[in-house]
Short mmCIF file of C-alpha atoms and ligand atoms in Angstrom, two decimals:
data_model
loop_
_atom_site.label_atom_id
_atom_site.label_comp_id
_atom_site.label_asym_id
_atom_site.label_seq_id
_atom_site.Cartn_x
_atom_site.Cartn_y
_atom_site.Cartn_z
CA MET A 1 -2.01 -15.70 0.28
CA ASP A 2 0.96 -14.22 2.15
CA GLU A 3 0.05 -10.77 0.89
CA LEU A 4 -3.58 -11.26 1.95
CA GLN A 5 -2.56 -12.38 5.45
CA LYS A 6 -0.21 -9.42 5.88
CA ALA A 7 -2.73 -6.86 4.64
CA ALA A 8 -5.48 -8.41 6.77
CA LYS A 9 -3.34 -8.08 9.92
CA ILE A 10 -2.61 -4.42 9.14
CA ALA A 11 -6.34 -3.78 8.63
CA PHE A 12 -7.12 -5.63 11.86
CA ALA A 13 -4.57 -3.71 13.94
CA THR A 14 -5.90 -0.47 12.43
CA GLU A 15 -9.48 -1.48 13.19
CA PHE A 16 -8.51 -2.24 16.80
CA SER A 17 -6.76 1.14 17.12
CA PHE A 18 -9.83 2.81 15.66
CA TYR A 19 -11.99 1.05 18.25
CA LEU A 20 -9.70 2.18 21.08
CA LYS A 21 -9.68 5.80 19.89
CA ALA A 22 -13.49 5.90 19.63
CA HIS A 23 -13.70 4.51 23.18
CA ASN A 24 -11.09 7.00 24.40
CA PHE A 25 -13.13 9.87 22.87
CA HIS A 26 -16.34 8.44 24.40
CA TRP A 27 -14.67 8.66 27.83
CA ASN A 28 -12.98 12.03 27.49
CA VAL A 29 -15.16 14.28 25.33
CA VAL A 30 -16.34 17.52 26.99
CA GLY A 31 -18.37 20.54 25.94
CA ARG A 32 -21.85 21.81 25.21
CA THR A 33 -22.56 18.87 22.89
CA PHE A 34 -21.24 16.34 25.40
CA LEU A 35 -24.25 14.05 25.39
CA GLN A 36 -24.50 13.74 21.60
CA ASP A 37 -20.74 13.28 21.16
CA HIS A 38 -20.46 10.82 24.05
CA GLU A 39 -23.28 8.81 22.53
CA LEU A 40 -21.98 8.97 18.95
CA PHE A 41 -18.51 7.77 19.99
CA GLY A 42 -20.24 5.13 22.10
CA LYS A 43 -22.25 3.81 19.15
CA ILE A 44 -19.13 3.67 17.00
CA TYR A 45 -16.83 1.92 19.49
CA GLU A 46 -19.50 -0.65 20.32
CA GLU A 47 -20.14 -1.48 16.67
CA VAL A 48 -16.43 -1.86 15.95
CA TYR A 49 -15.71 -3.79 19.15
CA ASP A 50 -18.47 -6.27 18.31
CA SER A 51 -16.73 -7.07 15.02
CA ILE A 52 -13.21 -7.51 16.40
CA ASP A 53 -13.38 -11.13 17.52
CA ASP A 54 -14.95 -12.33 14.29
CA PHE A 55 -12.37 -10.36 12.28
CA ALA A 56 -9.48 -11.97 14.19
CA GLU A 57 -10.89 -15.48 13.87
CA LYS A 58 -11.49 -15.06 10.15
CA ILE A 59 -7.84 -14.09 9.70
CA ARG A 60 -6.80 -17.08 11.84
CA SER A 61 -8.78 -19.22 9.41
CA LEU A 62 -6.42 -18.04 6.66
CA GLY A 63 -3.75 -19.99 8.56
CA THR A 64 -1.82 -17.23 10.31
CA PHE A 65 -1.42 -16.21 13.94
CA MET A 66 -2.91 -12.93 15.14
CA PRO A 67 -1.23 -9.85 16.57
CA GLY A 68 -2.73 -9.29 20.02
CA SER A 69 -0.52 -6.83 21.86
CA TYR A 70 -0.22 -3.04 22.00
CA THR A 71 3.35 -3.33 20.75
CA ARG A 72 2.31 -5.26 17.62
CA PHE A 73 -0.75 -3.08 17.09
CA SER A 74 1.33 0.10 17.26
CA VAL A 75 3.73 -1.31 14.65
CA LEU A 76 0.99 -2.51 12.28
CA SER A 77 -1.74 0.14 12.65
CA VAL A 78 -1.80 3.08 10.24
CA ILE A 79 -3.78 5.13 12.80
CA ASP A 80 -1.75 7.38 15.10
CA ASP A 81 -2.44 7.15 18.81
CA GLU A 82 -4.11 10.20 20.35
CA VAL A 83 -2.66 10.98 23.77
CA GLU A 84 -4.09 14.49 24.13
CA VAL A 85 -7.66 15.34 25.18
CA LEU A 86 -8.88 17.26 22.12
CA PRO A 87 -11.83 19.63 21.76
CA ALA A 88 -14.99 17.75 20.69
CA ASP A 89 -14.92 18.94 17.04
CA ALA A 90 -11.28 17.94 16.70
CA MET A 91 -12.11 14.48 18.04
CA VAL A 92 -14.86 14.07 15.44
CA ALA A 93 -12.59 15.34 12.64
CA GLU A 94 -9.74 13.03 13.67
CA LEU A 95 -11.98 9.98 13.94
CA LEU A 96 -13.48 10.82 10.52
CA ASP A 97 -9.98 10.96 9.06
CA ASP A 98 -9.07 7.63 10.67
CA ASN A 99 -12.33 6.15 9.45
CA GLU A 100 -11.27 6.93 5.86
CA LYS A 101 -7.97 5.13 6.48
CA VAL A 102 -9.84 2.06 7.77
CA ILE A 103 -12.10 2.00 4.69
CA LYS A 104 -9.08 2.27 2.35
CA LEU A 105 -7.38 -0.67 4.07
CA LEU A 106 -10.55 -2.76 4.05
CA LYS A 107 -10.83 -2.21 0.28
CA ILE A 108 -7.26 -3.39 -0.25
CA VAL A 109 -7.89 -6.53 1.81
CA PHE A 110 -11.20 -7.10 0.03
CA ASP A 111 -9.50 -7.04 -3.40
CA LEU A 112 -6.76 -9.42 -2.24
CA SER A 113 -9.37 -11.71 -0.71
CA GLU A 114 -11.28 -11.82 -3.99
CA GLN A 115 -8.07 -12.62 -5.86
CA GLU A 116 -7.60 -15.60 -3.55
CA GLY A 117 -11.20 -16.69 -3.99
CA LYS A 118 -11.95 -16.21 -0.29
CA HIS A 119 -15.49 -15.00 -0.91
CA GLY A 120 -16.68 -15.61 2.63
CA PHE A 121 -13.93 -13.35 3.98
CA SER A 122 -14.71 -10.79 1.26
CA ASP A 123 -18.32 -10.81 2.39
CA PHE A 124 -17.23 -10.02 5.96
CA LEU A 125 -14.95 -7.22 4.71
CA ALA A 126 -17.76 -5.74 2.61
CA GLY A 127 -19.88 -5.65 5.77
CA ARG A 128 -17.09 -3.85 7.62
CA MET A 129 -16.77 -1.30 4.80
CA ASP A 130 -20.50 -0.74 4.92
CA ALA A 131 -20.41 -0.20 8.70
CA HIS A 132 -17.54 2.29 8.36
CA GLU A 133 -19.32 4.18 5.55
CA LYS A 134 -22.15 4.65 8.05
CA HIS A 135 -19.74 5.80 10.79
CA GLY A 136 -18.33 8.27 8.25
CA TRP A 137 -21.77 9.61 7.45
CA MET A 138 -22.51 10.19 11.16
CA LEU A 139 -19.15 11.82 11.90
CA ARG A 140 -19.34 14.03 8.78
CA SER A 141 -22.90 15.11 9.65
CA THR A 142 -21.79 16.05 13.17
CA ILE A 143 -19.26 18.65 11.99
CA ALA A 144 -21.19 19.87 8.90
FE1 FE2 B 201 -19.71 4.23 28.36
#
């Protein structure tokens, strides 16, 4: 259970960082494809943000406290902060790369959750993986 809790917190902090980066890109993207990119990043950050509270409360239900500060998130997240304003294509490519990292982590937590017989949590994680596969499809299609 300890391993599940730890992995879940890493996945959560990474998911939160992913949300923040998508929102950051939504705000700061420029260029000839501004409207499409602004909207794509908007769709992604909104979807992820809507899942955050449920994700945190499901981990709380495993009996552990939640990280909820930028300091803790920066320690736990496997996604690097982006402090530069990148060209639009570079934003899409970076978010696609981060999206793969999120999916990998979700799979690890899913497997641990199944080992612990936490099928309800696994179901939630499968939904998150599914949502991120869709984000990946959209990001990949944008830079094809
Ligand atoms: Fe907006």
